[in-house]
Short mmCIF file of C-alpha atoms in Angstrom, two decimals:
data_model
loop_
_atom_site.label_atom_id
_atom_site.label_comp_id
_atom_site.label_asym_id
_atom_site.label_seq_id
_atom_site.Cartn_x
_atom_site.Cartn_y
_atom_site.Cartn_z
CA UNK A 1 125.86 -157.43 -40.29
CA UNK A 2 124.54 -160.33 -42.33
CA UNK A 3 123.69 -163.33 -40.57
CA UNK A 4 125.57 -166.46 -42.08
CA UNK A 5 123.20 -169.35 -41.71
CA UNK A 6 121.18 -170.27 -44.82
CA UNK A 7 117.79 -168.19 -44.89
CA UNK A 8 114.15 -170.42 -45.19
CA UNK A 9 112.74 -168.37 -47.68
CA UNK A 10 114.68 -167.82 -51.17
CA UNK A 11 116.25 -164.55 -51.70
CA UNK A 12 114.32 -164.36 -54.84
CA UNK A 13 110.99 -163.87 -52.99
CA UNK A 14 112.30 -161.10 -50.80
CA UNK A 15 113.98 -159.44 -53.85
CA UNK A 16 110.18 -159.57 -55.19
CA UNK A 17 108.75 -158.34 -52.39
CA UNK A 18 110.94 -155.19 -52.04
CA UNK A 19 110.23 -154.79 -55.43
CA UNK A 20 106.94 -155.11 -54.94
CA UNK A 21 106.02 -153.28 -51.85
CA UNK A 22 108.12 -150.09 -53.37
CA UNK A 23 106.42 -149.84 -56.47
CA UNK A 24 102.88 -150.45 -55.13
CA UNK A 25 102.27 -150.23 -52.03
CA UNK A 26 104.10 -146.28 -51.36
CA UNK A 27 102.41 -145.00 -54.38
CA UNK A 28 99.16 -145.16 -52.04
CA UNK A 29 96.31 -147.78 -51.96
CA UNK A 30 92.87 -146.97 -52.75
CA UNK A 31 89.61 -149.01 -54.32
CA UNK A 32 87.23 -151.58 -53.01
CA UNK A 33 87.81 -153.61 -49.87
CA UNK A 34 89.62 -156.64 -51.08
CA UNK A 35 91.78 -154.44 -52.51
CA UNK A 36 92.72 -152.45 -49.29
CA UNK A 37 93.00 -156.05 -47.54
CA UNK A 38 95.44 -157.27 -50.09
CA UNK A 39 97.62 -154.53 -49.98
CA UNK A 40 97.80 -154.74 -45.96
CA UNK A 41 98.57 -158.40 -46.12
CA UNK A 42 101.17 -157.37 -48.39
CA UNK A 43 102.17 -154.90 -46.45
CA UNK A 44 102.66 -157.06 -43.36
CA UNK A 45 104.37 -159.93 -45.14
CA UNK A 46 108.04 -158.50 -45.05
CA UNK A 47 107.46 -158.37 -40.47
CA UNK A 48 105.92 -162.08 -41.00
CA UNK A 49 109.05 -162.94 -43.18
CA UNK A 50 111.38 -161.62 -40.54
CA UNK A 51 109.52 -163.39 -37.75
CA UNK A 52 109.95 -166.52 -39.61
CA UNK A 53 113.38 -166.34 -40.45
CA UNK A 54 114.32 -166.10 -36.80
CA UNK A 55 114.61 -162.68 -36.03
CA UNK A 56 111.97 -162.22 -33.97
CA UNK A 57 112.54 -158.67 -31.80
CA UNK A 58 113.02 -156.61 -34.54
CA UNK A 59 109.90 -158.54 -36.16
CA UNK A 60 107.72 -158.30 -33.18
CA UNK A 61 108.36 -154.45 -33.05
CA UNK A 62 108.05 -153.45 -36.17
CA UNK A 63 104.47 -155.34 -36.22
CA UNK A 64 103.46 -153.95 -33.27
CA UNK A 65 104.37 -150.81 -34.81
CA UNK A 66 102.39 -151.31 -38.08
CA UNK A 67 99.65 -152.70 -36.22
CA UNK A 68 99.41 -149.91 -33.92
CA UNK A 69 99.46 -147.57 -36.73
CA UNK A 70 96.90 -149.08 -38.93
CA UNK A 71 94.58 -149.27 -36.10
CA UNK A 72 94.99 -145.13 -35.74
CA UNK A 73 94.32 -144.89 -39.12
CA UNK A 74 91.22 -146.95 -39.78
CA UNK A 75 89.48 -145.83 -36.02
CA UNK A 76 91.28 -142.48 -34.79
CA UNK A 77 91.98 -140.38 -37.89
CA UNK A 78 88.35 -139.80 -39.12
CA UNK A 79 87.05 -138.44 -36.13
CA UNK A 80 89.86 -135.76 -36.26
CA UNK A 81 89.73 -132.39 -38.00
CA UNK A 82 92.11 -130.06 -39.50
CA UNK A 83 95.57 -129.40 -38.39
CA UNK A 84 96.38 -131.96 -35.76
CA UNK A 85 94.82 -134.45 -38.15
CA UNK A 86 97.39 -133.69 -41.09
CA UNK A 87 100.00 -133.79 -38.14
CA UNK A 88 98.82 -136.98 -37.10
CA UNK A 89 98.63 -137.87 -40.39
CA UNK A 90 102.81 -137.75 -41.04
CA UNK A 91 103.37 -139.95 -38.81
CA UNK A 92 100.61 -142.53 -40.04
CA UNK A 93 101.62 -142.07 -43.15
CA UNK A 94 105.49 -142.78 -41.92
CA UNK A 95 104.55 -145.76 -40.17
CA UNK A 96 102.34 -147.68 -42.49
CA UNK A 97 103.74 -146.69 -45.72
CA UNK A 98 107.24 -146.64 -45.48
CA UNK A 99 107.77 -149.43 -42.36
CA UNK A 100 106.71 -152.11 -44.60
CA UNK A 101 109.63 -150.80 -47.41
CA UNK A 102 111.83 -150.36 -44.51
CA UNK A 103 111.41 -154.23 -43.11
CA UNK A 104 111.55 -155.15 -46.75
CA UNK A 105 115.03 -153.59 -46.77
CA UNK A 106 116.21 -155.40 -43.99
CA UNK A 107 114.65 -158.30 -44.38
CA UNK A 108 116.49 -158.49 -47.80
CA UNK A 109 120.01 -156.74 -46.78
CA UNK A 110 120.27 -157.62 -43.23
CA UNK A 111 119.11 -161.50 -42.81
CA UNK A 112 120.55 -162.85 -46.05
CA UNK A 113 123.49 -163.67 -46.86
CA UNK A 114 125.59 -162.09 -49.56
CA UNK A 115 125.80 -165.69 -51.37
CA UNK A 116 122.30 -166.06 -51.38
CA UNK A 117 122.09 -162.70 -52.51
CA UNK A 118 124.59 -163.65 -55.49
CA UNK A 119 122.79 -166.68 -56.68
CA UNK A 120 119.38 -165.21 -56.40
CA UNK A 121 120.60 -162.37 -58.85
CA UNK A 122 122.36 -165.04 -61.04
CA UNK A 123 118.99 -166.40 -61.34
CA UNK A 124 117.60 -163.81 -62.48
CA UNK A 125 119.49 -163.53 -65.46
CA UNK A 126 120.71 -160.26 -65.13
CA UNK A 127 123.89 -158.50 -67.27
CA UNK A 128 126.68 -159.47 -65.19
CA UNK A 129 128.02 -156.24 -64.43
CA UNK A 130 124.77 -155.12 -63.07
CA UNK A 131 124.84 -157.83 -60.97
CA UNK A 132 128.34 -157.11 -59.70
CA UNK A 133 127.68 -153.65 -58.63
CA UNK A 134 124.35 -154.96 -57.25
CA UNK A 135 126.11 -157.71 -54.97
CA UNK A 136 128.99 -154.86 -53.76
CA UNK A 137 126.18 -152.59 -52.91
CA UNK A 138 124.99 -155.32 -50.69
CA UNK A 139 127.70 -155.98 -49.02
CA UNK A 140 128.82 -152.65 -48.72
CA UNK A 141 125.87 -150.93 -47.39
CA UNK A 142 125.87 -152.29 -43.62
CA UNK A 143 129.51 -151.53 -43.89
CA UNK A 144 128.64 -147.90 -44.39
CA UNK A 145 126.33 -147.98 -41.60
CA UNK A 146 128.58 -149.70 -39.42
CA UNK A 147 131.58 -146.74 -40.33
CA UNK A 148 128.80 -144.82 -39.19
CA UNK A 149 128.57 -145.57 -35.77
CA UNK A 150 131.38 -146.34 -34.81
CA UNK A 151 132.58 -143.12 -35.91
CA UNK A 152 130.29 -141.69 -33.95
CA UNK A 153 131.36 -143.70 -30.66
CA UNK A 154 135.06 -142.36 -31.53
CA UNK A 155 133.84 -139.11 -31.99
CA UNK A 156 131.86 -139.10 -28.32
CA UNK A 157 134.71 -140.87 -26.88
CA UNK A 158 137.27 -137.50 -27.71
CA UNK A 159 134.59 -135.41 -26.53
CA UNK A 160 134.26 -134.01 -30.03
CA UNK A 161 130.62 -134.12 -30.26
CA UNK A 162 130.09 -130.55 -31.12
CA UNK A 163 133.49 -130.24 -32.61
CA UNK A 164 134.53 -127.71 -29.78
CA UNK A 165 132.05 -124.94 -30.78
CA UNK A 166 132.72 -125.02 -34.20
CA UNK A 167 130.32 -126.40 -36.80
CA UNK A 168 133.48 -126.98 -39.31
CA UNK A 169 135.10 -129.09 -36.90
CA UNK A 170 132.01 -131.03 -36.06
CA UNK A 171 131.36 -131.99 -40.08
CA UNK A 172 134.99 -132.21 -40.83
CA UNK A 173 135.91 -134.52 -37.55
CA UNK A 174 132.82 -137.40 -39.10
CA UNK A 175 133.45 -136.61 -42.28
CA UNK A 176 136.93 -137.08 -42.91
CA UNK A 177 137.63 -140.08 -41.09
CA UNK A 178 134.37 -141.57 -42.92
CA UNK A 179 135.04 -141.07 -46.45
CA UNK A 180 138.97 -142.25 -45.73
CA UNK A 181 137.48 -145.67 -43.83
CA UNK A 182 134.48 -146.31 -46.14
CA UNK A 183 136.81 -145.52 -49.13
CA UNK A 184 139.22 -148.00 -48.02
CA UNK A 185 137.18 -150.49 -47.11
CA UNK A 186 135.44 -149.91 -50.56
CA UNK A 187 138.82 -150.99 -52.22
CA UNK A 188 139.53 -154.23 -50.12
CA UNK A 189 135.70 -155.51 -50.94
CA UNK A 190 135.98 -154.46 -54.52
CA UNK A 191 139.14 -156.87 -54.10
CA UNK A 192 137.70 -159.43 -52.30
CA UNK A 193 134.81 -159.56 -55.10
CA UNK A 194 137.51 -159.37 -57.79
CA UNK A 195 138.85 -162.95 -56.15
CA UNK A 196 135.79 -164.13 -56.11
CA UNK A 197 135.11 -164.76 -59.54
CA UNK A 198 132.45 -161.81 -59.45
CA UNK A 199 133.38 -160.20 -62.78
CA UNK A 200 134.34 -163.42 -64.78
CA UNK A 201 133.42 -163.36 -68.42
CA UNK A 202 132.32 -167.43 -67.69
CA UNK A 203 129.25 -168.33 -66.11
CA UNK A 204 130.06 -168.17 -62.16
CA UNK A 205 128.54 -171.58 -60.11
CA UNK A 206 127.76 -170.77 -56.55
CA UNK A 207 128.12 -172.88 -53.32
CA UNK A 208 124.79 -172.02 -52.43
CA UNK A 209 121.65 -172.55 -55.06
CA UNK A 210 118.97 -170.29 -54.38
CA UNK A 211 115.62 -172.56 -54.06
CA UNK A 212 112.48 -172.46 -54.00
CA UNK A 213 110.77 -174.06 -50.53
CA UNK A 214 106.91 -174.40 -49.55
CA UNK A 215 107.39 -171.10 -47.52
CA UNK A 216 107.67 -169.23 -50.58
CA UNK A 217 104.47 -170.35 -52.21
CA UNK A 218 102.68 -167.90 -50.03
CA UNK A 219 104.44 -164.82 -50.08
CA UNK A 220 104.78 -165.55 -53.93
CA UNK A 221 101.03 -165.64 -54.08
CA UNK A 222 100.46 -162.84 -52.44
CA UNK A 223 102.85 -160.53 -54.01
CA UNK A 224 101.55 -162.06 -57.60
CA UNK A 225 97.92 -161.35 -56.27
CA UNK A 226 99.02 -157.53 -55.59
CA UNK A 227 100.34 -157.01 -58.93
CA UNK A 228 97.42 -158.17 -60.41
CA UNK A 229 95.17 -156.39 -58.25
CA UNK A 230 97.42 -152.40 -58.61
CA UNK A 231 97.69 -153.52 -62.71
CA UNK A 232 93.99 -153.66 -62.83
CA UNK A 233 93.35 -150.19 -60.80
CA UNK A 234 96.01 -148.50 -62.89
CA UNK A 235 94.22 -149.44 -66.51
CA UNK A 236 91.12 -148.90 -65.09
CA UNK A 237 91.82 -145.51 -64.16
CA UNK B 1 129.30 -150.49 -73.82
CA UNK B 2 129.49 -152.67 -70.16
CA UNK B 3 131.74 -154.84 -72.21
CA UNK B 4 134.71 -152.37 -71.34
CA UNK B 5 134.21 -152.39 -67.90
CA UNK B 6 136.71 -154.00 -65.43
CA UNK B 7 135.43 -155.30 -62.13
CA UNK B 8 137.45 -152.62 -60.44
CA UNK B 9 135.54 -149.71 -62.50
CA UNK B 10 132.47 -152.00 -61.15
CA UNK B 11 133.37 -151.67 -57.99
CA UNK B 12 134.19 -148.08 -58.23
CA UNK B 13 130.56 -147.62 -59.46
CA UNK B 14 128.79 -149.66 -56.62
CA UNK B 15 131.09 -147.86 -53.84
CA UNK B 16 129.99 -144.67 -54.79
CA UNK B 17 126.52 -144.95 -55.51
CA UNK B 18 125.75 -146.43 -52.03
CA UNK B 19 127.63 -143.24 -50.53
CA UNK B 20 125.48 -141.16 -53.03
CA UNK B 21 122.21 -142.74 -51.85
CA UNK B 22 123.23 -142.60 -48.89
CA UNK B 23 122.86 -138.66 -48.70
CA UNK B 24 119.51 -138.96 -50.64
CA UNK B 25 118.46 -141.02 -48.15
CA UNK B 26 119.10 -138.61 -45.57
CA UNK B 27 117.63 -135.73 -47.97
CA UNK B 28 114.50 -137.40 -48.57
CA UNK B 29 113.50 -137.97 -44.48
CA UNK B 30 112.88 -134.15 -44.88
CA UNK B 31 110.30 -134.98 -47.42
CA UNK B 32 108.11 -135.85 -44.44
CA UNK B 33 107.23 -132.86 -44.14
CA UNK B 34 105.34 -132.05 -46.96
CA UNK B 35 106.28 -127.87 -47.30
CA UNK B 36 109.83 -129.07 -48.12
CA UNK B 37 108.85 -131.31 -50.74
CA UNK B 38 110.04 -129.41 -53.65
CA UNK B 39 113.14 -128.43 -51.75
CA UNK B 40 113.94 -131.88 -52.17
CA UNK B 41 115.02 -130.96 -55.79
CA UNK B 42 117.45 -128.54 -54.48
CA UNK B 43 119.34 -130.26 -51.64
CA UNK B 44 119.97 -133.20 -52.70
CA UNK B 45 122.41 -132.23 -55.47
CA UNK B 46 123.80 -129.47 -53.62
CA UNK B 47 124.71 -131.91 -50.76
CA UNK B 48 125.91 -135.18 -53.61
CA UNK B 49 128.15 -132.77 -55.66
CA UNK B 50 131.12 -134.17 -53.17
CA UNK B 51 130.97 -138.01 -53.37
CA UNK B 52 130.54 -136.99 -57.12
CA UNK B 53 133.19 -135.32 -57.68
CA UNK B 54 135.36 -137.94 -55.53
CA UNK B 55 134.10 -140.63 -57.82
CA UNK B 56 135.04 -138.47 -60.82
CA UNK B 57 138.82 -138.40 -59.69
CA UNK B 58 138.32 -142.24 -60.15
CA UNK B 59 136.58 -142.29 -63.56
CA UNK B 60 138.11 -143.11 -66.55
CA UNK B 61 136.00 -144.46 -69.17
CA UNK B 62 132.72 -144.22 -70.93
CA UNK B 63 129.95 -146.19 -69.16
CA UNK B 64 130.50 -145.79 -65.24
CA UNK B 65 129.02 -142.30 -64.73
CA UNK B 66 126.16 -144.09 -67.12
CA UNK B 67 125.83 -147.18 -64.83
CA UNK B 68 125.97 -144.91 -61.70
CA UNK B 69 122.63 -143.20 -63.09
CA UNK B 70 120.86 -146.21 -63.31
CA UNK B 71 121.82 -147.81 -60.27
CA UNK B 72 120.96 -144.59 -58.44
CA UNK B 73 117.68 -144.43 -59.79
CA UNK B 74 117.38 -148.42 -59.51
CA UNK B 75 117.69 -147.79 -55.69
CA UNK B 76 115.10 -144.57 -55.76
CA UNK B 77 112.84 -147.05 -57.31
CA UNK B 78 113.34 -149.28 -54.08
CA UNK B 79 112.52 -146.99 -51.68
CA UNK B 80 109.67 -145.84 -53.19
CA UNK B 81 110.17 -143.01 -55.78
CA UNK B 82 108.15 -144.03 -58.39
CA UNK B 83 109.18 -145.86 -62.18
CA UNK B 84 110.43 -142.51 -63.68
CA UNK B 85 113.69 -141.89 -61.77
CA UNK B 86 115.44 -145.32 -63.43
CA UNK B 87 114.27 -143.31 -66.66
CA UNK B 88 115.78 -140.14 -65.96
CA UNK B 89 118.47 -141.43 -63.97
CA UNK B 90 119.77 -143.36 -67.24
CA UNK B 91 118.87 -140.52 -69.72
CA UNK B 92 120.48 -137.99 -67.09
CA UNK B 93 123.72 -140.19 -66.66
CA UNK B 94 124.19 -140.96 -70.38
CA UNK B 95 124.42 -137.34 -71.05
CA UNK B 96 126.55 -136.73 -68.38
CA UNK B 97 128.73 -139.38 -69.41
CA UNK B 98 128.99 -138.07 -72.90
CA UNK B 99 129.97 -134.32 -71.63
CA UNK B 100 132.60 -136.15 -69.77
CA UNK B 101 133.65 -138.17 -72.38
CA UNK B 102 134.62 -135.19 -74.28
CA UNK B 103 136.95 -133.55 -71.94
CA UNK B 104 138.08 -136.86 -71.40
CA UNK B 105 137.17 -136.59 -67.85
CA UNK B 106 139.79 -134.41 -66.62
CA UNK B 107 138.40 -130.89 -66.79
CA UNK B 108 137.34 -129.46 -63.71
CA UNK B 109 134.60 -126.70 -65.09
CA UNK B 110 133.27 -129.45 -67.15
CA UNK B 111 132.97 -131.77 -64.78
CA UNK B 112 130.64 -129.30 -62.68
CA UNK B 113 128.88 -128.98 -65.92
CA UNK B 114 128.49 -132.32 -66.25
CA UNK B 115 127.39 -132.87 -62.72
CA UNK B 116 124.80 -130.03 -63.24
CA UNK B 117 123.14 -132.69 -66.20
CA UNK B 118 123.31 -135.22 -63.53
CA UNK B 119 121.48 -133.72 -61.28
CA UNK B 120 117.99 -133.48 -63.75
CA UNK B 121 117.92 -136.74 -62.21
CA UNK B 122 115.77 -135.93 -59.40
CA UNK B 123 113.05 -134.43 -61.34
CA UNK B 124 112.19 -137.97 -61.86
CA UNK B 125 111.23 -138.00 -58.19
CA UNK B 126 108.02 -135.57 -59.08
CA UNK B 127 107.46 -137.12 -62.60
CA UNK B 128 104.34 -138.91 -61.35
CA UNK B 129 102.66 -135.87 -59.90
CA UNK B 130 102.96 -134.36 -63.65
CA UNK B 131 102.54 -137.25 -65.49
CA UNK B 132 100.13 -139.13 -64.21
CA UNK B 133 98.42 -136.65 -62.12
CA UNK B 134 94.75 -137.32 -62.03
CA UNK B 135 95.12 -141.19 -60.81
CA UNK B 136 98.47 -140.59 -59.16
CA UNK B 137 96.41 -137.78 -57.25
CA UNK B 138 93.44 -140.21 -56.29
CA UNK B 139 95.46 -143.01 -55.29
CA UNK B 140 97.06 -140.19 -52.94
CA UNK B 141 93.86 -138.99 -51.53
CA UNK B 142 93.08 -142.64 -50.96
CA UNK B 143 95.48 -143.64 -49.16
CA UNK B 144 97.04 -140.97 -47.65
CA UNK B 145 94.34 -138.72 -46.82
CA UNK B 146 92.63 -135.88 -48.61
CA UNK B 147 94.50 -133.10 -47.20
CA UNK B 148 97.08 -134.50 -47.35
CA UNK B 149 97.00 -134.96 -51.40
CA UNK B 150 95.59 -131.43 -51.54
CA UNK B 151 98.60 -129.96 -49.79
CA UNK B 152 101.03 -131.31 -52.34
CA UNK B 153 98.99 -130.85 -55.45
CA UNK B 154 98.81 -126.70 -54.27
CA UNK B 155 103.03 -127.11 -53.53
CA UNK B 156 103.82 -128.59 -57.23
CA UNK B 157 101.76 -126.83 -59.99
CA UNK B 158 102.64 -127.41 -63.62
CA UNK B 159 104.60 -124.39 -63.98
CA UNK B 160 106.84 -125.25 -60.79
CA UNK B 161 108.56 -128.03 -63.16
CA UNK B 162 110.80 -125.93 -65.51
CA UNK B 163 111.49 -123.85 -62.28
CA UNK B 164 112.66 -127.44 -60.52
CA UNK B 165 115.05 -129.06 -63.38
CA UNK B 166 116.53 -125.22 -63.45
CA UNK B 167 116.83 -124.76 -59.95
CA UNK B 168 118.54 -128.87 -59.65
CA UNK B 169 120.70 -128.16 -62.24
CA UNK B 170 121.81 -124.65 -60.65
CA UNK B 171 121.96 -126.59 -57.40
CA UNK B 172 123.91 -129.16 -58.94
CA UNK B 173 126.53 -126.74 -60.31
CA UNK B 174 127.41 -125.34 -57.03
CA UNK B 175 127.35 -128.97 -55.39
CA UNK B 176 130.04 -129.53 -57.33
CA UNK B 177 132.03 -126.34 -56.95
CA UNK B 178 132.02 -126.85 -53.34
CA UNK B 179 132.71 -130.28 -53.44
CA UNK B 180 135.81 -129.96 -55.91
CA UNK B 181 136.89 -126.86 -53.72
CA UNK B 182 136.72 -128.95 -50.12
CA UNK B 183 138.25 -131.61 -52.40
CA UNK B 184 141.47 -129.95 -53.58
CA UNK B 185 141.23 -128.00 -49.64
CA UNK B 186 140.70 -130.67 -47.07
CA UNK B 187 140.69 -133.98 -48.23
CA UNK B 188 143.95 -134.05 -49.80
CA UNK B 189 145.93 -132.72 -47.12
CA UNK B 190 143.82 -135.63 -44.84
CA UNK B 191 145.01 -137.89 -47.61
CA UNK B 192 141.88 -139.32 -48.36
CA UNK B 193 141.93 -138.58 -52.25
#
């Protein structure tokens, strides 16, 4: 769930960065060397954000993780041929590609708080029902996931797991209670959002005004510095 | 056209779409693997035709089957799709919307219709392989390996496209049968609908 305590780095910079590490960095990286370093310091910033904001297991793991990976892919993968080397290279590809997106995601949905979240996208100056069904998506999703699990522990706990031999009765028995909980949890947040001013016609002021602090001059530099760099391989090619 | 939106439609929007992505999500790990890369365009409107056609018992007015296109391909975009699926996610949901419009969004046939539109959606997925395929295909062999880029340039030739948005759009259709069938079947008697 969404931590409560104010984050150190604005909302608006990990908004960026998601942005930013989706649209450039999964695509694939290629060119000269600076360009390959910026795009792993980019690549590494959403594990350094989630270090600094406190969570530091999940940080610590996932950069071990990306670190380990990187280092198979610069030293180990060459020297390997054919099949095992495309096998190899799924997971490689899993880990250095799609972890950074991944931390991006949960750097942005999982340590911020939905207020933050709200003001950030106020900021922005977005159409205010976008931003409504932007700000319910984030508070919904680790709702979902949460549904999810528990579910799961419910369904373990009446020995259900394979639905007694029957493949129907294993979907149906997650299914059913899954759509009727997330559906009615849907309602109550679409409520609680409704008394919260979300889809007012007037301007909404928050309690909490997304700012910019020193921390984000970094992360903002080097996300601006990998836009520049992927704009300038793009029209060149 | 968002003026006529109520928060509650809003809401309705936002609920479903993470439940929608939610399945993509879970479609596209099998993208991993690279052979079942173009399956991609098959599954994952087979599998969304039922929180579709959930959120269609709940839709009302022009504009939310619209706004749940773009939000769907807004998230795509996030995790990594590529530019194209916001473009063919709004393009793809606009139609939609305007089938549905004119059955005034109670016809069941026409609703699987409509979801069958819907579902050209995730042709936007493979846009950049087509559209941009020479430096889409580098940048590929870059970064991901040369074999790796070879593989999927032999699994999506040019002529594989027409068979994809037919094939999504087939896929779509029977999404949506099934999911209006286990609809009317099992989740009203669990009293979830």
């Amino acid at each position: 769930m969404a931590n409560i305590s104010i984050s150190r780095v604005d909302p608006r910079s990990k908004i960026l960065l998601l942005l930013s590490i989706s649209i450039i960095l999964v695509g694939g990286a290629g060119g000269s060397e600076l360009v390959q370093r910026a795009y792993f310091v980019l690549a590494i910033l959403p594990m350094v954000v989630l270090i600094v904001e406190g969570h530091l297991k999940v940080g610590f793991i996932l950069t071990s993780l990306f670190m380990l990976f990187t280092w198979i892919a610069i030293s180990v993968v060459p020297s390997l041929q054919g099949d095992s080397k495309i096998a190899l290279m799924g997971m490689v590809v899993l880990c250095t590609r799609i972890l950074p997106s991944i931390a991006a995601g949960y750097c942005l949905l999982l340590t911020t708080s939905v207020s933050e979240l709200v003001s950030a996208l106020y900021k922005f100056r977005l159409p205010s029902p976008l931003i409504t069904v932007l700000v319910i998506i984030f508070r919904f999703f680790p709702c979902v996931l949460n549904e999810m699990l528990a579910i799961e522990r419910s369904v373990r706990m009446r020995g259900l797991l394979f639905g007694n031999g029957s493949v129907k009765t294993a979907i149906l028995c997650r299914l059913l209670p899954f759509l009727s909980n997330t559906l009615r949890i849907g309602d109550e947040l679409s409520a609680a959002a409704i008394s919260r001013g979300l889809g007012a016609e007037k301007h909404r002021s928050n309690y909490y005004e997304a700012r910019f602090t020193w921390l984000d001059l970094p992360i903002l530099a080097i996300i601006v510095l990998n836009v520049m760099l992927a704009a300038e391989s793009i029209w060149m090619v | 056209m968002s003026i006529n939106l109520s928060p509650k439609d809003l809401s309705t929007v936002a609920i479903y779409s993470v439940l929608f992505f939610m399945i993509m999500l879970a479609v596209g790990w099998l993208g991993v693997i690279p052979i079942f890369i173009p399956l991609l365009a098959v599954l994952a409107p087979l599998l969304g035709g039922l929180p579709f056609m959930i959120f269609l018992t709940r839709v009302d007015k022009f504009g939310m089957v619209s706004l749940m296109g773009f939000v769907n391909g807004l998230l795509m975009l996030v995790t990594g799709m590529g530019l194209w699926v916001v473009l063919t996610g709004i393009i793809f949901g606009v139609l939609a919307d305007l089938m549905l419009k004119r059955v005034n969004y109670q016809n069941l046939k026409k609703s699987a219709m409509a979801y069958s539109v819907f579902s050209v959606w995730v042709i936007g997925n493979f846009l950049p392989f087509y559209l941009s395929r020479e430096s889409y295909f580098a940048t590929l062999a870059e970064g991901n390996g040369k074999e790796y880029a070879e593989s999927l340039s032999l699994l999506l030739p040019y002529w594989l496209l027409p068979i994809l948005v037919v094939s999504a759009m087939l896929s779509g259709f029977i999404g949506a049968s099934i999911g209006s069938r286990l609809l009317n079947k099992q989740l009203s008697r669990a009293g979830v609908v």
